[in-house]
Amino acid sequence: MKRLIRIGAELLKDLFTKCHPDESGGVLDKSVSSKQVSIWGTFVGNDDKSVTWKAVSKQIKKSQNWEGTLCIRGSGGEKIWLSADIQPIHGDHFLLLGFDVSNRVRAERQLRQKDQELNIITKATSLFFLNISLNGRIQFINKTLKHLDAKDVIGKTVYEFFPAKEHKEIKATIKRVSQSGRPSYFEAESIGEGNNPAWYGTHVYPNGIDDHGNKQMLLIAKDITHKVEVDKELEKQERMSKEYQSQFLSTQINPHFIFNAMNAIQVYILDRQTEPALEYVSEFSSLIRNVLENSSKLKITIAEEVEFLIKYLELEKKRFDKRFEYNVIIEPGLDMDAAVIPPMVLQPHVENAVVHGIGKLRGRDDGLITISFNGVKDRLICKIQDNGVGREYALSFTTLNRGKAHRSMGEKITKTRLRLLTETSGAKHDIKVVDLKDANGNAKGTSVELTFPLLSI
């Protein structure tokens, strides 16, 4: 009988035979050869060790059928799984009908193994895998945060785990992936372990359709809180670096007018004008104190800037023997004590107006410099205008281009500062220079317009 079953299983792969049960109670185990208690025990086995031949035999004796999967071994020792149906015939005889399901069993085992491996990997990884519907409802998640259970997540929408401010971007990303069929990515703030704020970087992939024909999405999320914090710190350090660069550049502007002021003092001393020299030194000292104070700040009020510019212009009027006047115009309604601007940005252009504009007017004492401050919506516009000789004539007039180098360096430093201020604040800082002409096209001065965000202390 043993030979008959082996041959039938090997050659036909389907078994149809009559057998006599063994009542010794041998375990129908997948490792059959380890316990040879009977003829059946040498070639019949079962993955479920709780199933014994004794139990099957009892069912047969009660005239009850038995259905299940049996594992038999071929002559080469290979396993063959049969979907078996054992039916009592009469007495202690029965009919065994078996169909080969080896391929199915092996495939199921491989699938279970892959599922187990995937489950181990996904639970061990720091990544979160979510399968969601197109409306964001979570259908599967590989793991949850420690303070949550799977039942707290499955069936809810992904939006319930992100604040409202993040919903628009998440919805747009899912819609984009659904329409294009291409993966996308978003970063959003949510809640992490211990209910602490956390950032997640999430890749979104199309993931086929469900049984009802609805599109599905696969979300792979990773906690990127540390990365975001590092990026913020780097951004902060970069911003501080640029602010320090801007402050440093403001101190580089100072030597231009300091040098000229020292020359003026020297002239007074050489002419033995002691009282004017002392007065000039006192005003110059006050101006230098303002420079040192203002250069250490990121912002100063318009009132502080006007005070500084007036001190500077008064010194220059003395040096140029009062050959020019100046006006400072503040738009009504603009709070001078609240509105702020970067320090030492206007002074180089006021100096250019004095030295290269008004200072080149020969035989004239009607020079005029006008400085105005106006608020336009969220912008502060500062304009410096003179009625001097104009930039073109001033550049050609200066011998050996010394003045050109002086002027262009001041403008270059200002432009660099404005660029750094734009990068650190995210708000546009701009400058526009216009050569003024009369009706005949002749130069009649220069206008410099600097634009800043309108900010208050």
Coordinates of C-alpha atoms in Angstrom, one line a residue:
M1 CA 0.0 0.0 0.0
K2 CA 2.9 2.4 0.8
R3 CA 4.4 1.8 -2.7
L4 CA 1.1 2.4 -4.4
I5 CA 0.6 5.8 -2.8
R6 CA 4.1 7.0 -3.5
I7 CA 3.9 6.0 -7.1
G8 CA 0.5 7.6 -7.5
A9 CA 1.8 10.8 -6.0
E10 CA 4.9 11.0 -8.1
L11 CA 3.5 10.0 -11.5
L12 CA 0.0 11.4 -11.4
K13 CA 0.4 14.2 -8.9
D14 CA -3.2 13.5 -8.0
L15 CA -3.9 10.6 -5.7
F16 CA -7.0 8.4 -5.8
T17 CA -6.7 5.2 -3.8
K18 CA -8.1 3.1 -0.9
C19 CA -6.2 2.9 2.3
H20 CA -6.6 1.3 5.7
P21 CA -6.2 3.7 8.7
D22 CA -3.5 3.3 11.2
E23 CA -4.9 3.7 14.7
S24 CA -1.5 4.2 16.5
G25 CA -2.2 8.0 16.7
G26 CA 1.0 9.1 14.8
V27 CA 1.3 12.8 14.4
L28 CA 0.7 14.0 10.9
D29 CA 3.7 16.3 10.9
K30 CA 5.7 18.0 8.1
S31 CA 8.9 16.4 9.5
V32 CA 7.4 12.9 9.2
S33 CA 10.7 11.0 9.1
S34 CA 11.5 12.1 12.6
K35 CA 8.8 9.8 14.0
Q36 CA 8.1 6.6 12.2
V37 CA 5.3 5.1 14.2
S38 CA 3.4 3.5 11.3
I39 CA 3.2 3.1 7.6
W40 CA 1.3 6.4 7.5
G41 CA 3.9 8.1 9.7
T42 CA 6.7 7.5 7.1
F43 CA 5.2 9.5 4.3
V44 CA 2.2 11.5 5.5
G45 CA 2.6 14.8 7.3
N46 CA 0.8 18.1 8.1
D47 CA 2.0 21.6 8.8
D48 CA -0.5 21.8 11.7
K49 CA 1.0 19.7 14.5
S50 CA -2.2 19.8 16.4
V51 CA -3.7 17.5 13.8
T52 CA -3.1 13.8 14.6
W53 CA -4.0 10.7 12.7
K54 CA -5.8 9.5 15.8
A55 CA -8.2 12.5 15.5
V56 CA -8.7 11.9 11.8
S57 CA -9.3 8.2 12.6
K58 CA -11.9 9.0 15.2
Q59 CA -13.8 11.1 12.6
I60 CA -13.7 8.3 10.1
K61 CA -15.0 5.7 12.7
K62 CA -17.9 8.1 13.4
S63 CA -18.6 8.0 9.7
Q64 CA -17.5 11.6 9.4
N65 CA -15.5 13.1 6.5
W66 CA -12.2 14.8 6.9
E67 CA -10.9 17.5 4.7
G68 CA -7.5 19.2 4.9
T69 CA -4.0 19.5 3.4
L70 CA -1.6 16.6 3.8
C71 CA 2.0 16.6 2.9
I72 CA 3.5 13.4 1.5
R73 CA 7.0 12.7 0.4
G74 CA 8.2 11.4 -3.0
S75 CA 11.0 8.9 -3.5
G76 CA 13.5 11.8 -3.7
G77 CA 12.3 13.1 -0.3
E78 CA 10.6 16.2 -1.9
K79 CA 7.4 17.4 -0.3
I80 CA 4.1 17.2 -2.1
W81 CA 1.0 18.9 -0.7
L82 CA -2.4 17.3 -1.3
S83 CA -5.8 18.9 -0.7
A84 CA -7.2 15.7 0.8
D85 CA -10.8 14.5 1.3
I86 CA -11.1 11.3 3.4
Q87 CA -14.5 9.6 3.3
P88 CA -15.5 6.5 5.3
I89 CA -16.6 3.6 3.1
H90 CA -17.5 0.7 5.5
G91 CA -16.0 -0.6 8.6
D92 CA -12.5 0.6 9.0
H93 CA -12.0 1.3 5.3
F94 CA -12.1 4.8 3.7
L95 CA -11.6 6.6 0.4
L96 CA -8.9 9.2 0.2
L97 CA -9.1 11.7 -2.7
G98 CA -6.2 14.0 -3.0
F99 CA -5.3 16.8 -5.5
D100 CA -1.8 18.2 -5.8
V101 CA -1.7 21.8 -4.5
S102 CA 2.0 22.0 -4.0
N103 CA 2.4 25.1 -6.2
R104 CA -0.3 27.0 -4.4
V105 CA 1.0 26.0 -0.9
R106 CA 4.6 27.1 -1.8
A107 CA 3.3 30.4 -3.3
E108 CA 1.3 31.0 -0.1
R109 CA 4.3 30.2 2.1
Q110 CA 6.5 32.5 0.0
L111 CA 3.9 35.3 0.2
R112 CA 3.6 34.9 4.0
Q113 CA 7.3 34.9 4.3
K114 CA 7.6 38.1 2.2
D115 CA 4.8 39.7 4.3
Q116 CA 6.7 38.8 7.5
E117 CA 9.9 40.1 6.1
L118 CA 8.3 43.3 5.0
N119 CA 6.5 43.6 8.3
I120 CA 9.8 43.3 10.2
I121 CA 11.6 45.7 7.9
T122 CA 8.8 48.4 8.0
K123 CA 8.4 48.1 11.7
A124 CA 12.2 48.3 12.3
T125 CA 12.7 51.3 9.9
S126 CA 12.2 54.9 10.9
L127 CA 9.9 55.3 7.9
F128 CA 6.1 55.4 8.0
F129 CA 4.3 53.7 5.2
L130 CA 0.6 54.7 4.6
N131 CA -1.8 53.5 2.0
I132 CA -4.5 56.1 1.6
S133 CA -7.5 56.8 -0.6
L134 CA -7.7 59.8 -2.9
N135 CA -9.6 61.7 -0.3
G136 CA -6.8 61.0 2.2
R137 CA -8.4 58.3 4.2
I138 CA -5.8 55.9 5.8
Q139 CA -6.3 52.3 4.8
F140 CA -3.0 50.9 6.1
I141 CA -0.1 52.0 8.2
N142 CA 3.0 49.9 9.0
K143 CA 3.5 51.4 12.5
T144 CA 2.3 54.3 14.6
L145 CA 3.8 56.7 17.1
K146 CA 4.1 55.3 20.6
H147 CA 1.2 57.2 22.0
L148 CA -1.1 55.9 19.3
D149 CA -2.6 52.5 18.3
A150 CA -3.4 51.4 14.7
K151 CA -7.1 51.7 15.5
D152 CA -6.5 55.4 16.3
V153 CA -5.2 55.9 12.8
I154 CA -6.9 53.4 10.3
G155 CA -10.0 54.9 8.9
K156 CA -9.1 58.5 9.7
T157 CA -7.8 61.0 7.1
V158 CA -4.2 62.0 6.9
Y159 CA -5.3 65.6 7.3
E160 CA -6.4 64.9 10.9
F161 CA -2.8 64.5 11.8
F162 CA -1.6 67.8 10.4
P163 CA -2.6 71.3 11.3
A164 CA -5.0 73.2 9.0
K165 CA -2.3 75.4 7.7
E166 CA -0.6 72.4 6.1
H167 CA -3.8 71.0 4.4
K168 CA -3.6 73.0 1.3
E169 CA -0.2 71.9 0.3
I170 CA -0.9 68.2 1.1
K171 CA -4.1 68.2 -0.9
A172 CA -2.3 69.9 -3.8
T173 CA 0.4 67.3 -3.7
I174 CA -2.0 64.3 -3.7
K175 CA -4.0 65.9 -6.5
R176 CA -0.8 66.5 -8.5
V177 CA 0.3 62.8 -8.2
S178 CA -3.2 61.5 -9.0
Q179 CA -3.4 63.6 -12.2
S180 CA 0.2 63.2 -13.4
G181 CA 0.9 59.7 -12.2
R182 CA 4.4 60.9 -11.1
P183 CA 5.7 60.9 -7.5
S184 CA 5.9 64.1 -5.6
Y185 CA 7.1 65.4 -2.1
F186 CA 6.0 67.7 0.6
E187 CA 7.3 68.8 4.0
A188 CA 4.8 69.6 6.8
E189 CA 4.8 70.1 10.6
S190 CA 2.8 67.7 12.7
I191 CA 3.0 65.9 16.1
G192 CA 5.8 63.5 16.9
E193 CA 6.7 61.2 19.8
G194 CA 5.5 62.5 23.2
N195 CA 3.1 65.0 21.4
N196 CA 6.1 67.2 20.6
P197 CA 6.1 69.2 17.4
A198 CA 7.8 67.4 14.6
W199 CA 8.5 67.9 10.9
Y200 CA 7.8 65.1 8.3
G201 CA 9.2 64.8 4.8
T202 CA 6.7 62.8 2.8
H203 CA 7.0 61.2 -0.6
V204 CA 3.7 60.5 -2.4
Y205 CA 3.4 57.7 -5.0
P206 CA 0.5 56.4 -7.1
N207 CA -0.5 53.0 -5.8
G208 CA -3.0 51.5 -8.2
I209 CA -6.7 51.2 -7.5
D210 CA -8.7 49.4 -4.9
D211 CA -11.5 46.8 -5.4
H212 CA -14.0 49.5 -6.2
G213 CA -11.8 51.1 -8.9
N214 CA -10.8 54.1 -6.8
K215 CA -7.2 55.4 -6.9
Q216 CA -4.9 54.8 -4.0
M217 CA -1.7 56.6 -2.9
L218 CA 1.3 55.4 -1.0
L219 CA 2.8 57.8 1.4
I220 CA 6.3 57.2 2.8
A221 CA 7.0 59.7 5.6
K222 CA 10.2 60.3 7.6
D223 CA 10.8 62.4 10.6
I224 CA 13.0 65.3 9.5
T225 CA 12.7 67.4 12.6
H226 CA 16.5 67.3 13.2
K227 CA 17.2 68.3 9.6
V228 CA 14.7 71.2 9.8
E229 CA 16.2 72.4 13.0
V230 CA 19.7 72.2 11.6
D231 CA 18.6 74.0 8.4
K232 CA 17.0 76.8 10.6
E233 CA 20.2 77.1 12.6
L234 CA 22.3 77.3 9.5
E235 CA 19.9 79.9 8.0
K236 CA 20.1 81.9 11.3
Q237 CA 23.9 81.7 11.2
E238 CA 24.0 82.8 7.6
R239 CA 21.6 85.7 8.3
M240 CA 23.7 86.8 11.2
S241 CA 26.9 86.5 9.1
K242 CA 25.3 88.8 6.4
E243 CA 24.2 91.2 9.1
Y244 CA 27.7 91.4 10.4
Q245 CA 29.0 91.9 6.8
S246 CA 26.5 94.7 6.4
Q247 CA 27.6 96.3 9.7
F248 CA 31.2 95.9 8.7
L249 CA 30.5 97.6 5.4
S250 CA 28.9 100.5 7.1
T251 CA 32.1 101.2 9.0
Q252 CA 34.0 101.0 5.7
I253 CA 32.1 104.1 4.5
N254 CA 33.2 106.2 7.4
P255 CA 36.8 107.0 6.3
H256 CA 35.6 109.0 3.3
F257 CA 34.1 111.8 5.3
I258 CA 36.5 111.4 8.3
F259 CA 39.4 112.1 5.9
N260 CA 37.7 115.3 4.6
A261 CA 36.8 116.4 8.1
M262 CA 40.4 116.1 9.2
N263 CA 41.5 118.2 6.2
A264 CA 39.1 120.9 7.2
I265 CA 40.4 120.9 10.8
Q266 CA 44.0 121.1 9.4
V267 CA 43.0 124.2 7.3
Y268 CA 41.6 126.0 10.3
I269 CA 44.7 125.3 12.3
L270 CA 47.0 126.4 9.5
D271 CA 45.0 129.6 9.2
R272 CA 45.3 130.1 13.0
Q273 CA 41.5 130.1 13.3
T274 CA 41.5 128.5 16.8
E275 CA 37.9 129.1 17.8
P276 CA 36.4 127.7 14.5
A277 CA 38.9 124.8 14.8
L278 CA 37.7 123.9 18.3
E279 CA 34.1 124.3 17.3
Y280 CA 34.7 122.0 14.3
V281 CA 36.5 119.4 16.4
S282 CA 33.6 119.4 18.9
E283 CA 31.0 118.9 16.2
F284 CA 33.2 116.3 14.5
S285 CA 33.5 114.4 17.8
S286 CA 29.7 114.4 18.2
L287 CA 29.4 113.1 14.7
I288 CA 31.9 110.3 15.3
R289 CA 30.0 109.2 18.4
N290 CA 26.8 108.9 16.2
V291 CA 28.8 106.9 13.7
L292 CA 30.0 104.5 16.3
E293 CA 26.6 104.1 17.9
N294 CA 24.7 103.7 14.7
S295 CA 27.1 101.3 13.1
S296 CA 26.6 98.8 15.9
K297 CA 22.8 98.7 15.2
L298 CA 20.9 96.8 12.6
K299 CA 18.2 99.6 12.4
I300 CA 17.9 103.2 13.5
T301 CA 14.9 105.5 13.5
I302 CA 14.4 108.1 10.9
A303 CA 14.8 110.7 13.7
E304 CA 18.2 109.3 14.5
E305 CA 19.2 109.2 10.8
V306 CA 18.1 112.8 10.3
E307 CA 20.0 114.0 13.4
F308 CA 23.1 112.3 12.0
L309 CA 22.7 113.7 8.5
I310 CA 22.2 117.3 9.8
K311 CA 25.4 117.1 11.8
Y312 CA 27.2 115.8 8.8
L313 CA 25.8 118.5 6.5
E314 CA 26.6 121.3 9.0
L315 CA 30.2 120.2 9.1
E316 CA 30.3 120.1 5.3
K317 CA 28.7 123.6 5.0
K318 CA 31.6 124.9 7.1
R319 CA 34.1 123.1 5.0
F320 CA 32.6 124.5 1.8
D321 CA 32.2 128.0 3.2
K322 CA 28.4 127.9 3.2
R323 CA 28.1 127.5 -0.6
F324 CA 25.0 125.3 -0.3
E325 CA 21.9 124.9 1.7
Y326 CA 19.9 121.8 2.5
N327 CA 16.3 120.8 3.2
V328 CA 15.0 117.7 5.1
I329 CA 11.4 116.9 4.3
I330 CA 9.4 114.3 6.3
E331 CA 6.0 113.3 4.9
P332 CA 3.2 114.3 7.3
G333 CA 2.0 111.2 9.1
L334 CA 5.3 109.4 9.0
D335 CA 6.4 108.7 12.5
M336 CA 10.1 109.7 12.7
D337 CA 10.5 108.1 16.1
A338 CA 9.0 104.7 15.0
A339 CA 9.9 104.1 11.4
V340 CA 13.4 102.6 11.0
I341 CA 16.0 102.2 8.3
P342 CA 19.5 100.6 8.1
P343 CA 22.2 103.0 9.4
M344 CA 24.9 104.6 7.2
V345 CA 23.1 103.8 3.9
L346 CA 22.1 107.4 3.0
Q347 CA 25.3 109.1 4.1
P348 CA 27.5 108.0 1.2
H349 CA 24.9 109.5 -1.3
V350 CA 24.6 112.7 0.7
E351 CA 28.4 112.9 0.6
N352 CA 28.4 112.4 -3.2
A353 CA 25.8 115.2 -3.5
V354 CA 28.1 117.5 -1.5
V355 CA 31.5 116.6 -2.8
H356 CA 30.8 115.6 -6.4
G357 CA 27.6 117.6 -7.1
I358 CA 27.5 120.9 -5.2
G359 CA 31.3 121.0 -4.6
K360 CA 32.0 121.2 -8.4
L361 CA 29.8 124.3 -8.8
R362 CA 32.4 127.0 -9.6
G363 CA 31.5 130.6 -8.8
R364 CA 28.1 129.7 -7.4
D365 CA 26.7 129.6 -3.9
D366 CA 23.2 128.5 -4.7
G367 CA 23.8 124.8 -4.2
L368 CA 20.8 122.9 -2.7
I369 CA 20.5 119.4 -1.4
T370 CA 17.0 118.0 -0.6
I371 CA 16.5 114.9 1.5
S372 CA 13.0 113.5 1.7
F373 CA 11.3 110.6 3.5
N374 CA 7.9 109.3 2.2
G375 CA 5.8 106.2 3.1
V376 CA 4.1 104.6 0.2
K377 CA 2.0 101.6 1.3
D378 CA 4.5 99.2 2.8
R379 CA 7.5 100.9 1.4
L380 CA 9.7 103.7 2.7
I381 CA 11.2 105.9 0.0
C382 CA 14.2 108.1 0.8
K383 CA 15.3 110.5 -1.9
I384 CA 18.5 112.6 -2.0
Q385 CA 18.5 115.3 -4.8
D386 CA 21.1 118.0 -5.6
N387 CA 21.3 120.7 -8.2
G388 CA 25.0 120.1 -8.8
V389 CA 27.0 119.5 -12.0
G390 CA 25.7 115.9 -12.6
R391 CA 27.6 112.6 -12.5
E392 CA 29.1 112.8 -16.0
Y393 CA 30.8 116.2 -15.5
A394 CA 31.9 115.3 -12.0
L395 CA 33.7 112.2 -13.2
S396 CA 35.4 114.0 -16.1
F397 CA 36.4 116.9 -13.9
T398 CA 38.3 114.8 -11.3
T399 CA 42.0 114.4 -12.0
L400 CA 43.5 110.9 -12.3
N401 CA 40.1 109.4 -11.5
R402 CA 40.7 109.6 -7.8
G403 CA 37.2 111.0 -7.2
K404 CA 35.7 108.4 -9.5
A405 CA 37.2 105.6 -7.5
H406 CA 36.0 107.2 -4.3
R407 CA 32.5 107.7 -5.6
S408 CA 32.2 104.3 -7.3
M409 CA 33.5 102.5 -4.2
G410 CA 30.9 104.2 -2.0
E411 CA 28.1 103.2 -4.4
K412 CA 29.4 99.7 -4.7
I413 CA 29.5 99.3 -0.9
T414 CA 25.9 100.6 -0.7
K415 CA 24.6 98.2 -3.4
T416 CA 26.3 95.3 -1.6
R417 CA 24.7 96.3 1.7
L418 CA 21.3 96.6 0.1
R419 CA 21.7 93.1 -1.5
L420 CA 22.7 91.6 1.9
L421 CA 19.8 93.4 3.6
T422 CA 17.4 91.9 1.0
E423 CA 18.8 88.4 1.5
T424 CA 18.6 88.5 5.3
S425 CA 15.2 90.1 5.6
G426 CA 13.4 88.7 2.5
A427 CA 12.2 92.2 1.7
K428 CA 13.4 94.2 -1.3
H429 CA 16.0 97.0 -0.6
D430 CA 16.6 98.9 -3.8
I431 CA 18.4 102.0 -5.2
K432 CA 17.7 104.1 -8.3
V433 CA 20.0 106.9 -9.6
V434 CA 18.7 109.4 -12.1
D435 CA 20.7 112.1 -13.9
L436 CA 18.5 115.2 -13.9
K437 CA 18.4 117.3 -17.2
D438 CA 16.9 120.7 -18.1
A439 CA 14.7 121.3 -21.2
N440 CA 17.9 121.6 -23.3
G441 CA 19.3 118.3 -22.1
N442 CA 21.9 119.9 -19.9
A443 CA 22.8 118.4 -16.5
K444 CA 21.1 120.0 -13.6
G445 CA 21.9 117.6 -10.8
T446 CA 21.4 114.0 -9.6
S447 CA 18.6 112.2 -7.8
V448 CA 19.2 109.1 -5.7
E449 CA 16.1 107.1 -4.6
L450 CA 16.5 104.4 -2.0
T451 CA 13.6 102.1 -1.2
F452 CA 13.2 100.1 2.1
P453 CA 10.4 98.0 3.6
L454 CA 8.4 100.4 5.9
L455 CA 9.1 99.0 9.4
S456 CA 8.6 100.3 12.9
I457 CA 10.2 99.6 16.2

